[in-house]
Coordinates of C-alpha atoms and ligand atoms in Angstrom, one line a residue:
M1467 CA -0.2 154.0 -76.0
S1468 CA 1.3 153.7 -72.5
H1469 CA 0.7 151.0 -70.0
F1470 CA 0.8 151.4 -66.3
L1471 CA 1.2 148.9 -63.4
S1472 CA 0.3 150.1 -59.9
F1473 CA 0.5 148.2 -56.5
H1474 CA -2.4 148.5 -54.2
G1475 CA -1.6 145.6 -52.0
G1476 CA 0.9 142.6 -51.8
A1477 CA 3.7 145.1 -51.7
G1478 CA 5.9 145.1 -48.9
T1479 CA 3.6 142.5 -47.3
V1480 CA 2.3 138.8 -48.1
T1481 CA -1.3 139.7 -48.1
G1482 CA -3.8 142.1 -50.0
S1483 CA -2.5 141.2 -53.6
R1484 CA -4.1 143.9 -55.9
F1485 CA -2.2 144.9 -59.1
L1486 CA -3.8 147.6 -61.3
V1487 CA -3.0 147.4 -65.0
E1488 CA -4.0 150.6 -67.1
T1489 CA -3.8 150.3 -70.9
G1490 CA -5.4 152.9 -73.0
N1491 CA -9.1 153.0 -71.9
T1492 CA -9.0 149.6 -70.3
R1493 CA -8.4 149.2 -66.5
F1494 CA -8.3 146.0 -64.7
L1495 CA -6.8 144.2 -61.5
V1496 CA -4.9 141.2 -61.4
D1497 CA -6.1 139.7 -58.0
A1498 CA -8.3 141.3 -55.4
G1499 CA -6.9 140.1 -52.1
L1500 CA -7.8 140.9 -48.5
F1501 CA -5.2 142.4 -46.1
Q1502 CA -4.7 139.9 -43.2
G1503 CA -2.5 139.6 -40.2
L1504 CA -1.6 142.7 -38.1
K1505 CA -4.3 145.1 -37.2
K1506 CA -2.8 147.9 -39.1
L1507 CA -2.8 145.6 -42.2
R1508 CA -6.5 144.6 -41.7
E1509 CA -7.5 148.1 -41.2
M1510 CA -6.3 148.8 -44.7
N1511 CA -9.2 146.8 -46.1
W1512 CA -11.4 149.7 -44.9
A1513 CA -9.2 152.5 -46.5
K1514 CA -10.6 154.5 -49.4
L1515 CA -9.5 153.0 -52.7
R1516 CA -7.0 154.8 -55.2
F1517 CA -9.2 153.5 -58.0
D1518 CA -12.9 153.4 -58.6
P1519 CA -14.1 149.8 -58.5
A1520 CA -17.0 150.7 -60.9
S1521 CA -14.3 151.8 -63.5
L1522 CA -12.5 148.4 -63.8
D1523 CA -13.4 146.5 -66.9
F1524 CA -12.6 143.0 -65.5
I1525 CA -10.4 141.3 -63.0
L1526 CA -8.0 138.3 -63.4
L1527 CA -7.7 135.9 -60.5
T1528 CA -4.7 133.8 -60.0
H1529 CA -6.3 131.6 -57.3
A1530 CA -8.9 131.5 -54.6
H1531 CA -7.0 132.1 -51.4
I1532 CA -8.4 135.0 -49.5
D1533 CA -5.2 137.2 -49.8
H1534 CA -5.8 137.0 -53.5
A1535 CA -9.6 136.9 -53.8
G1536 CA -11.0 138.0 -50.6
F1537 CA -11.5 141.7 -51.6
L1538 CA -13.9 140.8 -54.5
P1539 CA -17.1 141.1 -52.5
R1540 CA -15.9 144.6 -51.3
L1541 CA -15.4 145.7 -54.9
T1542 CA -18.8 144.5 -56.0
Q1543 CA -20.3 146.4 -53.0
Q1544 CA -18.7 149.5 -54.3
G1545 CA -19.8 149.1 -57.9
F1546 CA -17.6 146.6 -59.7
R1547 CA -19.8 144.5 -62.2
G1548 CA -17.3 142.0 -63.5
P1549 CA -16.4 139.8 -65.1
V1550 CA -13.9 137.9 -63.0
H1551 CA -11.9 135.5 -65.0
A1552 CA -10.5 132.4 -63.0
T1553 CA -9.9 128.7 -63.4
R1554 CA -12.7 126.3 -63.0
A1555 CA -11.3 125.0 -59.8
S1556 CA -10.6 128.4 -58.5
L1557 CA -14.3 129.1 -59.0
D1558 CA -15.3 126.1 -56.9
L1559 CA -12.8 127.1 -54.1
A1560 CA -13.8 130.9 -54.3
R1561 CA -17.4 129.9 -53.7
L1562 CA -16.4 128.2 -50.4
L1563 CA -13.9 130.7 -49.3
L1564 CA -15.6 133.9 -50.1
M1565 CA -18.8 132.8 -48.3
D1566 CA -16.8 131.9 -45.4
A1567 CA -15.1 135.2 -45.4
A1568 CA -18.4 137.0 -45.6
K1569 CA -19.7 135.1 -42.6
I1570 CA -16.7 136.0 -40.6
Q1571 CA -17.1 139.7 -41.5
E1572 CA -20.8 139.4 -40.4
E1573 CA -20.0 137.6 -37.2
D1574 CA -17.2 140.2 -36.4
A1575 CA -19.6 143.1 -36.8
A1576 CA -22.3 141.5 -34.9
F1577 CA -19.9 140.7 -32.1
A1578 CA -18.5 144.3 -32.0
N1579 CA -22.0 145.7 -31.8
R1580 CA -22.9 143.2 -28.9
K1581 CA -19.7 144.1 -27.0
G1582 CA -19.9 147.8 -28.1
F1583 CA -16.2 148.1 -28.7
S1584 CA -16.3 149.5 -32.2
K1585 CA -15.7 153.1 -33.1
H1586 CA -18.6 152.9 -35.5
R1587 CA -22.0 152.6 -34.4
P1588 CA -23.4 150.3 -35.5
A1589 CA -20.3 148.4 -36.7
L1590 CA -20.8 147.2 -40.2
P1591 CA -19.2 144.1 -41.9
L1592 CA -16.6 144.9 -44.6
Y1593 CA -19.0 143.0 -46.9
T1594 CA -22.0 140.9 -46.6
S1595 CA -23.1 137.3 -47.8
E1596 CA -25.0 139.1 -50.6
D1597 CA -21.9 141.0 -51.6
A1598 CA -20.0 137.6 -51.8
E1599 CA -22.8 135.9 -53.7
Q1600 CA -22.7 138.7 -56.2
A1601 CA -18.8 138.5 -56.6
I1602 CA -19.1 134.8 -57.1
S1603 CA -21.8 135.1 -59.7
L1604 CA -19.3 137.4 -61.7
I1605 CA -16.6 134.7 -62.0
E1606 CA -16.2 133.2 -65.6
P1607 CA -14.4 130.1 -65.4
L1608 CA -11.6 128.9 -67.9
D1609 CA -9.1 126.1 -68.4
Y1610 CA -5.3 126.3 -68.2
G1611 CA -3.8 127.2 -71.6
D1612 CA -7.0 128.9 -72.9
W1613 CA -6.5 132.3 -74.4
I1614 CA -9.0 135.0 -73.7
E1615 CA -9.2 138.6 -75.0
P1616 CA -11.1 140.4 -72.1
A1617 CA -10.6 143.7 -73.9
A1618 CA -9.3 144.8 -77.2
G1619 CA -5.5 144.6 -77.1
V1620 CA -5.3 142.5 -74.1
R1621 CA -5.0 138.8 -74.2
A1622 CA -4.3 136.5 -71.1
S1623 CA -3.7 132.9 -70.5
F1624 CA -3.5 131.0 -67.3
R1625 CA -1.0 128.3 -66.6
N1626 CA -0.7 125.9 -63.6
A1627 CA 1.3 127.4 -60.8
G1628 CA 1.1 124.2 -58.6
H1629 CA 0.4 126.1 -55.4
I1630 CA -3.3 125.0 -54.6
L1631 CA -6.0 123.3 -56.6
G1632 CA -6.6 125.7 -59.6
A1633 CA -4.0 128.2 -58.9
A1634 CA -2.5 130.0 -61.9
M1635 CA 0.2 132.1 -63.1
I1636 CA -1.2 134.6 -65.8
E1637 CA 0.6 135.5 -68.9
L1638 CA -0.6 138.9 -70.1
R1639 CA -0.1 140.3 -73.7
L1640 CA -0.7 143.9 -74.2
R1641 CA -0.7 145.4 -77.8
T1642 CA 1.6 148.3 -78.2
A1643 CA 2.7 150.2 -81.3
G1644 CA 5.8 148.1 -81.5
G1645 CA 4.2 144.8 -81.1
E1646 CA 3.1 142.8 -78.1
R1647 CA 4.4 143.4 -74.6
T1648 CA 4.3 140.5 -72.3
I1649 CA 3.8 140.6 -68.5
V1650 CA 3.6 137.5 -66.4
F1651 CA 2.2 137.5 -62.9
S1652 CA 3.4 134.5 -60.9
G1653 CA 0.6 134.3 -58.6
D1654 CA 1.7 132.1 -55.7
V1655 CA 4.4 129.7 -57.0
G1656 CA 4.1 126.1 -55.7
R1657 CA 6.8 123.6 -54.9
Y1658 CA 8.7 120.9 -56.9
G1659 CA 8.3 117.1 -56.4
V1660 CA 5.8 117.3 -53.6
P1661 CA 2.7 115.2 -53.1
L1662 CA -0.9 116.3 -54.0
H1663 CA 0.0 119.5 -56.1
S1664 CA 1.8 119.1 -59.4
D1665 CA 5.0 121.1 -60.2
P1666 CA 4.5 124.6 -61.5
D1667 CA 4.5 125.0 -65.2
P1668 CA 7.6 126.7 -66.6
R1669 CA 7.7 130.4 -66.6
P1670 CA 6.4 131.9 -69.9
E1671 CA 8.8 134.2 -71.8
C1672 CA 8.1 137.8 -70.6
D1673 CA 9.3 141.3 -70.7
V1674 CA 8.3 142.0 -67.2
L1675 CA 7.7 139.6 -64.4
V1676 CA 5.6 140.3 -61.2
M1677 CA 6.6 137.6 -58.8
E1678 CA 6.0 136.5 -55.4
A1679 CA 8.8 136.1 -52.8
T1680 CA 7.1 134.9 -49.6
Y1681 CA 10.0 132.6 -48.9
G1682 CA 12.6 134.5 -50.9
D1683 CA 15.1 134.5 -48.0
R1684 CA 14.6 130.9 -46.8
E1685 CA 14.8 127.2 -47.7
H1686 CA 12.4 124.7 -46.8
D1687 CA 13.5 121.5 -45.0
P1688 CA 14.7 119.4 -47.7
R1689 CA 13.7 116.0 -46.0
P1690 CA 10.6 114.4 -47.6
M1691 CA 7.3 115.7 -46.1
G1692 CA 6.3 112.3 -44.9
D1693 CA 9.3 111.8 -42.9
Q1694 CA 9.1 115.1 -41.3
I1695 CA 5.5 114.4 -40.1
R1696 CA 6.3 110.8 -39.0
E1697 CA 9.2 111.9 -36.9
A1698 CA 7.1 114.6 -35.3
L1699 CA 4.3 112.4 -34.5
V1700 CA 5.9 109.2 -33.2
T1701 CA 6.8 110.5 -29.7
A1702 CA 3.4 112.2 -29.2
I1703 CA 1.6 109.0 -30.3
E1704 CA 3.8 106.9 -27.9
R1705 CA 2.9 109.2 -25.0
R1706 CA -0.8 108.7 -26.1
G1707 CA -1.1 112.4 -26.5
T1708 CA -3.4 114.4 -28.8
V1709 CA -1.7 115.9 -31.9
L1710 CA -3.4 119.2 -33.0
I1711 CA -2.5 120.3 -36.5
P1712 CA -3.8 123.9 -37.1
S1713 CA -4.2 123.9 -40.8
F1714 CA -5.4 126.2 -43.6
A1715 CA -8.6 124.5 -44.7
V1716 CA -7.7 124.6 -48.4
G1717 CA -4.7 123.0 -49.7
R1718 CA -2.8 122.3 -46.6
A1719 CA -5.5 120.2 -44.8
Q1720 CA -5.5 118.0 -47.9
L1721 CA -1.9 117.6 -48.1
V1722 CA -1.6 116.6 -44.4
T1723 CA -4.4 114.1 -44.7
L1724 CA -2.8 112.7 -47.8
L1725 CA 0.4 112.3 -46.1
L1726 CA -1.0 110.7 -43.2
R1727 CA -2.9 108.3 -45.5
Q1728 CA 0.4 107.3 -47.0
L1729 CA 2.2 106.8 -43.7
I1730 CA -0.7 104.7 -42.2
H1731 CA -1.2 102.6 -45.3
S1732 CA 2.5 101.9 -45.6
G1733 CA 2.6 100.9 -41.9
E1734 CA 4.9 103.7 -40.8
L1735 CA 2.2 105.2 -38.4
P1736 CA -0.3 103.2 -36.3
E1737 CA -3.9 103.5 -37.3
I1738 CA -5.0 106.1 -34.9
P1739 CA -8.2 108.1 -35.1
I1740 CA -8.0 111.3 -37.3
H1741 CA -10.6 114.1 -36.9
I1742 CA -11.0 116.8 -39.6
D1743 CA -12.7 119.3 -37.4
S1744 CA -13.5 122.2 -39.9
P1745 CA -16.5 122.4 -42.1
M1746 CA -14.5 124.2 -44.6
A1747 CA -11.8 121.7 -44.7
V1748 CA -14.4 119.0 -45.1
D1749 CA -15.9 120.8 -48.0
A1750 CA -12.5 121.7 -49.6
T1751 CA -11.5 118.1 -49.4
R1752 CA -14.7 117.2 -51.3
I1753 CA -13.9 119.8 -54.0
Y1754 CA -10.3 118.5 -54.4
G1755 CA -11.8 115.0 -54.9
Q1756 CA -14.0 116.3 -57.6
H1757 CA -11.0 117.7 -59.4
L1758 CA -8.6 114.8 -59.1
R1759 CA -8.1 114.7 -62.8
D1760 CA -7.3 118.4 -62.8
L1761 CA -3.8 119.5 -64.1
S1762 CA -2.8 121.1 -60.8
L1763 CA -3.1 117.9 -58.9
D1764 CA -0.8 114.9 -59.0
A1765 CA -2.8 111.9 -60.1
A1766 CA -4.2 109.9 -57.1
D1767 CA -2.8 106.5 -56.4
G1768 CA -5.4 104.2 -58.0
E1769 CA -8.6 104.8 -56.0
D1770 CA -11.1 107.4 -57.5
G1771 CA -12.6 110.4 -55.8
F1772 CA -12.6 111.7 -52.2
G1773 CA -11.5 108.3 -50.8
S1774 CA -8.0 108.5 -52.4
L1775 CA -7.1 111.6 -50.5
V1776 CA -7.9 110.7 -46.8
P1777 CA -6.8 107.8 -44.5
R1778 CA -9.6 105.0 -43.9
N1779 CA -9.9 106.1 -40.2
V1780 CA -10.7 109.8 -40.8
Q1781 CA -13.8 111.4 -39.3
F1782 CA -15.3 114.6 -40.5
H1783 CA -16.9 116.9 -38.1
R1784 CA -19.1 119.8 -39.3
S1785 CA -21.2 120.7 -36.4
V1786 CA -20.0 122.6 -33.2
E1787 CA -21.5 119.7 -31.0
E1788 CA -19.2 117.3 -32.7
S1789 CA -16.3 119.6 -32.3
K1790 CA -16.9 119.9 -28.6
S1791 CA -17.4 116.2 -28.2
L1792 CA -13.6 115.8 -29.2
N1793 CA -12.8 117.3 -25.9
L1794 CA -13.8 114.3 -24.1
L1795 CA -11.8 111.9 -26.2
P1796 CA -8.5 110.4 -25.0
G1797 CA -5.3 110.2 -27.0
P1798 CA -3.6 109.2 -29.1
R1799 CA -5.5 110.9 -31.8
I1800 CA -4.9 113.6 -34.4
I1801 CA -7.2 116.7 -34.8
I1802 CA -6.8 118.8 -37.9
S1803 CA -8.5 122.3 -37.5
A1804 CA -8.6 125.7 -38.8
S1805 CA -7.4 128.4 -38.8
G1806 CA -3.8 127.6 -39.7
M1807 CA -2.1 130.5 -37.9
L1808 CA -4.2 130.1 -34.8
T1809 CA -6.0 133.4 -35.5
S1810 CA -9.7 132.3 -35.1
G1811 CA -12.1 129.4 -35.2
R1812 CA -12.5 126.1 -33.6
V1813 CA -8.8 125.4 -33.4
L1814 CA -8.6 127.9 -30.3
H1815 CA -10.8 125.8 -28.1
H1816 CA -8.5 122.7 -28.9
L1817 CA -5.5 124.9 -28.3
K1818 CA -6.7 126.0 -25.0
R1819 CA -7.5 122.5 -23.9
L1820 CA -4.1 120.8 -25.3
L1821 CA -1.5 123.5 -24.8
P1822 CA -1.0 123.0 -20.9
D1823 CA -0.3 119.3 -21.1
E1824 CA 3.2 118.3 -22.1
K1825 CA 2.1 115.0 -23.7
N1826 CA 0.4 116.8 -26.5
L1827 CA 1.9 118.1 -29.7
I1828 CA 1.0 121.2 -31.7
L1829 CA 2.3 120.7 -35.2
L1830 CA 2.4 123.9 -37.3
V1831 CA 2.4 123.2 -40.9
G1832 CA 2.0 126.6 -42.6
F1833 CA 3.5 130.0 -42.9
Q1834 CA 2.9 132.0 -39.6
A1835 CA 2.3 135.8 -40.4
A1836 CA 3.6 138.5 -37.9
G1837 CA 1.1 139.2 -35.2
T1838 CA -0.6 135.8 -35.2
R1839 CA -0.5 133.3 -32.3
G1840 CA 1.4 130.8 -34.4
R1841 CA 4.1 133.3 -34.9
A1842 CA 4.3 134.1 -31.2
M1843 CA 4.7 130.3 -30.5
M1844 CA 7.6 130.1 -33.1
E1845 CA 9.3 133.1 -31.2
G1846 CA 9.2 131.1 -28.0
A1847 CA 6.2 132.6 -26.1
R1848 CA 5.7 131.0 -22.7
T1849 CA 2.1 131.7 -22.7
I1850 CA -0.6 132.2 -25.4
R1851 CA -3.6 134.3 -25.0
V1852 CA -6.8 132.5 -25.9
H1853 CA -10.3 133.9 -25.4
G1854 CA -9.1 136.3 -22.9
E1855 CA -7.0 133.9 -20.8
D1856 CA -3.1 133.4 -20.7
V1857 CA -2.7 129.7 -21.5
P1858 CA 0.7 128.2 -20.5
V1859 CA 2.7 126.5 -23.3
R1860 CA 3.7 123.1 -22.1
A1861 CA 2.7 120.9 -25.0
R1862 CA 5.5 120.2 -27.4
F1863 CA 5.4 122.3 -30.6
I1864 CA 7.0 121.6 -33.9
P1865 CA 7.0 123.8 -37.0
I1866 CA 7.2 122.1 -40.2
G1867 CA 8.2 124.5 -42.9
G1868 CA 8.6 121.9 -45.5
L1869 CA 4.8 121.5 -45.9
S1870 CA 4.4 125.0 -47.3
A1871 CA 2.6 125.4 -50.6
H1872 CA 5.0 128.1 -51.5
A1873 CA 8.2 127.6 -53.4
D1874 CA 11.4 128.4 -51.3
R1875 CA 14.3 130.6 -52.5
G1876 CA 15.8 127.9 -54.4
E1877 CA 12.5 126.8 -56.0
L1878 CA 11.6 130.4 -56.7
L1879 CA 14.8 130.9 -58.6
R1880 CA 14.4 127.5 -60.3
W1881 CA 11.1 128.8 -61.6
V1882 CA 12.4 132.0 -62.9
R1883 CA 15.1 130.2 -64.7
S1884 CA 12.7 127.6 -66.1
Q1885 CA 12.5 130.0 -69.1
P1886 CA 16.1 130.7 -70.4
K1887 CA 15.4 134.2 -71.5
P1888 CA 15.3 136.6 -68.4
P1889 CA 12.8 139.2 -68.2
Q1890 CA 13.9 142.9 -68.5
T1891 CA 12.3 143.8 -65.3
I1892 CA 11.2 141.7 -62.1
F1893 CA 8.9 143.3 -59.7
V1894 CA 9.3 141.6 -56.3
V1895 CA 6.1 141.4 -54.4
H1896 CA 4.0 139.3 -51.9
A1897 CA 6.8 139.2 -49.2
E1898 CA 7.6 140.8 -46.0
E1899 CA 10.5 143.3 -46.5
K1900 CA 13.5 141.2 -45.4
A1901 CA 12.3 138.3 -47.8
A1902 CA 11.8 140.8 -50.8
N1903 CA 15.2 142.5 -50.2
A1904 CA 17.0 139.1 -50.1
F1905 CA 15.4 137.7 -53.1
A1906 CA 15.8 140.9 -55.2
R1907 CA 19.5 140.8 -54.5
L1908 CA 19.6 137.0 -55.5
L1909 CA 17.8 137.7 -58.7
S1910 CA 20.1 140.7 -59.6
S1911 CA 23.3 138.8 -58.8
E1912 CA 22.3 135.5 -60.4
L1913 CA 20.4 136.8 -63.5
G1914 CA 21.7 140.4 -63.8
V1915 CA 18.1 141.6 -64.1
R1916 CA 16.7 144.9 -62.9
T1917 CA 14.6 144.2 -59.9
I1918 CA 12.2 146.7 -58.2
E1919 CA 10.5 146.3 -54.7
P1920 CA 7.5 148.4 -55.3
E1921 CA 5.9 150.2 -52.4
L1922 CA 2.2 150.5 -51.8
G1923 CA 0.5 152.9 -54.1
Q1924 CA 3.5 153.2 -56.5
R1925 CA 2.8 153.3 -60.1
F1926 CA 5.1 152.3 -63.0
E1927 CA 5.2 152.7 -66.9
L1928 CA 5.4 149.2 -68.3
Ligands
LIG761 ZN1 -1.9 131.5 -52.1

């Protein structure tokens, strides 16, 4: 029996992870991610699929991030009936993230209809809240280390990937005439020795490895994360400026608040007001608090629950009125708001207000994809377009790469080597072309393994 692996996303780009495995009569996806970033990528979410969603037997989900799970509602809309296997914490986060993604799709469609700028009349959302609810209902939670057999001859186990709460690498064993063939999907690999998330588990022994290389051509700042944040913040606080931290609501916002908590409690930073201005970040922090004993989190420092993740002086803002009221408050203070790449959401109102004043600081704490405002700022843009206005960039702005939830080049290599026996073949995915090239070269020279950088739509016999 032949087995095939084809790449329907996450190939040549960091988003849209969708890997189709075909074995005998069984067909399933590993991850069902949304394409994000540049318009030409986002448009690919609408393209006719090269497989029939109704023909999928199941889906294995590495983690809840939208670029890995955000396409699930579209698949249920087109006839996929489950199940989806994911860790318990991924289910909790997916509930939050998919409902939010559906709301954004619905709002975008409504906005396009109001403004009449869509080619399609009426403009339709990519999927609705009902589609998202249905997708969530298909998720069957499991724990790290469990073995499941979702189809005859297919076994799978999820291990901690250390990337965000509940994130997993997936070990897949396919029955063949000559015994079992093992394929490991790395999911997104986390970092070593950082606060909040625990280290990734060692790589399982495998014949084939499908591995991410988001930072395959770069090293993160090796200085401790807390030091980087403190150094960046000190001047802005002295100048009584407002610090805006655009942050992904899930994972990153919790890491930032935990670092701030440690700095404030140790006296390295003064006790200034901190605002988490994002309903999603508020909910995600609560979910993190409920999973403090989860293997993918480092044990909290004594206190239990929610409180151990945030500073004492933190305020949570869910409503738009509360968010707007922040505009009236003087510095020094810190506002943590979404989205992390300055693409949408409340953070834009804060950006517009804070960017023209040099005493303020914008701290970029995550990966900034091509085509986003965050990337434009990193490339030295003098003005940034927000809500139809060109806003001058006068505030200081500091990118902190070390806070990434992704392993860097050295950590990726360390993880591949955490199992002494190298795979026969490594597919390098989930990276922009330059990073994928560089990491594939590094793997071949360091490990002597065959590497493949698959293109979108390519199909390989395993
Ligand atoms: Zn991720």
